C-alpha positions as semicolon CSV with decimal commas, in nm:
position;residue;x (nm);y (nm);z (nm)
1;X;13,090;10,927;10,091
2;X;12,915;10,810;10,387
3;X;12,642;11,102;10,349
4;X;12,618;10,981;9,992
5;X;12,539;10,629;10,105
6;X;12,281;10,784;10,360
7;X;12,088;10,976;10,061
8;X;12,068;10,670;9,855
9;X;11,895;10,454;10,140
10;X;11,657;10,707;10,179
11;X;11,565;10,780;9,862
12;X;11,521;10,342;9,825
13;X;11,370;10,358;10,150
14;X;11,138;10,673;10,018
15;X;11,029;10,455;9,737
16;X;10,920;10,133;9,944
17;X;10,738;10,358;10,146
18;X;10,555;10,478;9,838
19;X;10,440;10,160;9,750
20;X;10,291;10,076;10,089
21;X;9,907;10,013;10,116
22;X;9,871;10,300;10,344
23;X;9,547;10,448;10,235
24;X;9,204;10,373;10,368
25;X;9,036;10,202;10,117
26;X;8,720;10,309;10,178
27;X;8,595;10,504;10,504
28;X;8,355;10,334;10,746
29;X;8,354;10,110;11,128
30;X;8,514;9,832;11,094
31;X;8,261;9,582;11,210
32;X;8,490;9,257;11,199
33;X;8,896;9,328;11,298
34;X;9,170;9,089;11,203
35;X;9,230;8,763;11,399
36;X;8,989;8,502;11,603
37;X;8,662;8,571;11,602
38;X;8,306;8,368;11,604
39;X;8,209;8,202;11,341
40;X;7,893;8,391;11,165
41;X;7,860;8,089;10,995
42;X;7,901;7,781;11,222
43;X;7,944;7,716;11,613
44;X;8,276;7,834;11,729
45;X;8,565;8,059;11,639
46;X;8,723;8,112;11,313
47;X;9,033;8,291;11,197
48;X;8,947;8,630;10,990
49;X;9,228;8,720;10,799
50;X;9,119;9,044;10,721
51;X;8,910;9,369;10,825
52;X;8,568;9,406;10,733
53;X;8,469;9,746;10,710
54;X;8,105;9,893;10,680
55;X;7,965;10,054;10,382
56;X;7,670;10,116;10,134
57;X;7,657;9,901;9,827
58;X;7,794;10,103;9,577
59;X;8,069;10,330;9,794
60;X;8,365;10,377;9,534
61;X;8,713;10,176;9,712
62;X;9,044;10,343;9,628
63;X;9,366;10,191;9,578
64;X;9,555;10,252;9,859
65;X;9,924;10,259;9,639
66;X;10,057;10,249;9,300
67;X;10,011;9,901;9,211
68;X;9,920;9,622;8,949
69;X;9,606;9,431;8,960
70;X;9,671;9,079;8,912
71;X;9,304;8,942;8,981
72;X;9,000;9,107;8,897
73;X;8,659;8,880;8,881
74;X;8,483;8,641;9,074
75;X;8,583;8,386;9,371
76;X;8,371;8,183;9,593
77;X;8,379;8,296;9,934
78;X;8,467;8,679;9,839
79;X;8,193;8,700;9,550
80;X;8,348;8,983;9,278
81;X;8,677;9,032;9,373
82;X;9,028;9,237;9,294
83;X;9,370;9,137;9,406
84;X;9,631;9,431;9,386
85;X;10,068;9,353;9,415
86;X;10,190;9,644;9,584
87;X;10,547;9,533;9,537
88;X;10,796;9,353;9,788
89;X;10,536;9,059;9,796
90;X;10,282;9,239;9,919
91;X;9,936;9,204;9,808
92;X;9,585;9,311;9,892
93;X;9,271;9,202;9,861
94;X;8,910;9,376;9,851
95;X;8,632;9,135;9,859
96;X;8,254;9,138;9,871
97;X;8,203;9,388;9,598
98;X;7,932;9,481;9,357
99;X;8,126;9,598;9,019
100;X;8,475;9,560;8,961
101;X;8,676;9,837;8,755
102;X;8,958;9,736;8,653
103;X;9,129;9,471;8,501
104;X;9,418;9,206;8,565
105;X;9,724;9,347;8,415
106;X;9,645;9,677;8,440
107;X;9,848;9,961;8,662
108;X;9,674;10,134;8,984
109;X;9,780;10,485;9,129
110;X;9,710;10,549;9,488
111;X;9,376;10,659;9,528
112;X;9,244;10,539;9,189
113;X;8,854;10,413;9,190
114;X;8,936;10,026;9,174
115;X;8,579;9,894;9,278
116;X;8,257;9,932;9,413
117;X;8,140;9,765;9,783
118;X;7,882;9,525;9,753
119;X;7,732;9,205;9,941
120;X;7,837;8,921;9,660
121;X;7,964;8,593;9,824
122;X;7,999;8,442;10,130
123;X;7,852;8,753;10,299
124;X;7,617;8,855;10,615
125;X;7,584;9,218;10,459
126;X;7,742;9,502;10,277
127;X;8,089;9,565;10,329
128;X;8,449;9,562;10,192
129;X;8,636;9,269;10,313
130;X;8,993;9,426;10,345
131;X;9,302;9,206;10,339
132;X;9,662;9,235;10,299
133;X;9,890;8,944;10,219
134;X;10,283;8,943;10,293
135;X;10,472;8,651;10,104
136;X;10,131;8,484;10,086
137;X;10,039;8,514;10,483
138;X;9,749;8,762;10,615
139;X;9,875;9,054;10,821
140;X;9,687;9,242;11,003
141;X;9,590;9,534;10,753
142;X;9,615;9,853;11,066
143;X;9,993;9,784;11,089
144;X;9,976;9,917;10,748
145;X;9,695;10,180;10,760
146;X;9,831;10,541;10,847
147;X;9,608;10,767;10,569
């Protein structure tokens, strides 16, 4: 009974694990980490609730999980934009890009072209802004990132 009970948490736990953002979304230095930094805008220090991570306009991002998109479009500071819901309240975000492939409602699997990186937005150059959201708050993607 008790190695029955075992199986069954690891097969749940096996499945939340599956649905973690654990990929890379796209490969490159990440030129701004998560957490206080200067301001590339103003005088002073701002929080950055994400990682921004170096590329070409136009390198292909990849979903890092099965997911649902539930924004794809345009927002002020992160230009064209998609929002992914990995499950367990746990979103991401990829900002700062040039085209946008996929639509809200539809379904993601891990490693599916989502996007392309760009320079749209609030933006001092090309480069995926990377963020992941638990219950609403940023976390600091690399606790996430093992792919």
């Amino acid at each position: 009974q008790n190695l029955r009970a075992l199986e069954r948490l690891m097969e749940h736990a096996g499945k939340a694990l599956a649905l973690m953002p654990s990929r890379w979304p796209v490969r490159g230095a990440v030129n701004s980490e998560f957490g206080h930094r200067p301001s590339p805008w103003e005088e002073g220090t701002e929080f950055h609730p994400g990682l921004d991570i170096a590329a070409d306009p136009g390198t292909p991002v990849h979903a890092p999980a099965p997911s649902s998109v539930v924004f794809a479009g345009r927002q002020p500071d992160f230009g064209l934009t998609v929002v992914l819901l990995h499950g367990h309240d746990i979103r991401s975000i990829y900002g700062h890009l040039s085209k946008v492939l996929v639509s809200a409602g539809q379904t993601v699997g891990r490693g599916q072209l989502i996007a392309l990186t760009g320079n749209t937005g609030k933006s001092t150059g090309p480069h995926l802004h990377y963020e992941i959201l638990v219950k609403g708050q940023p976390v600091n993607p690399r606790a996430y990132l093992w792919e």
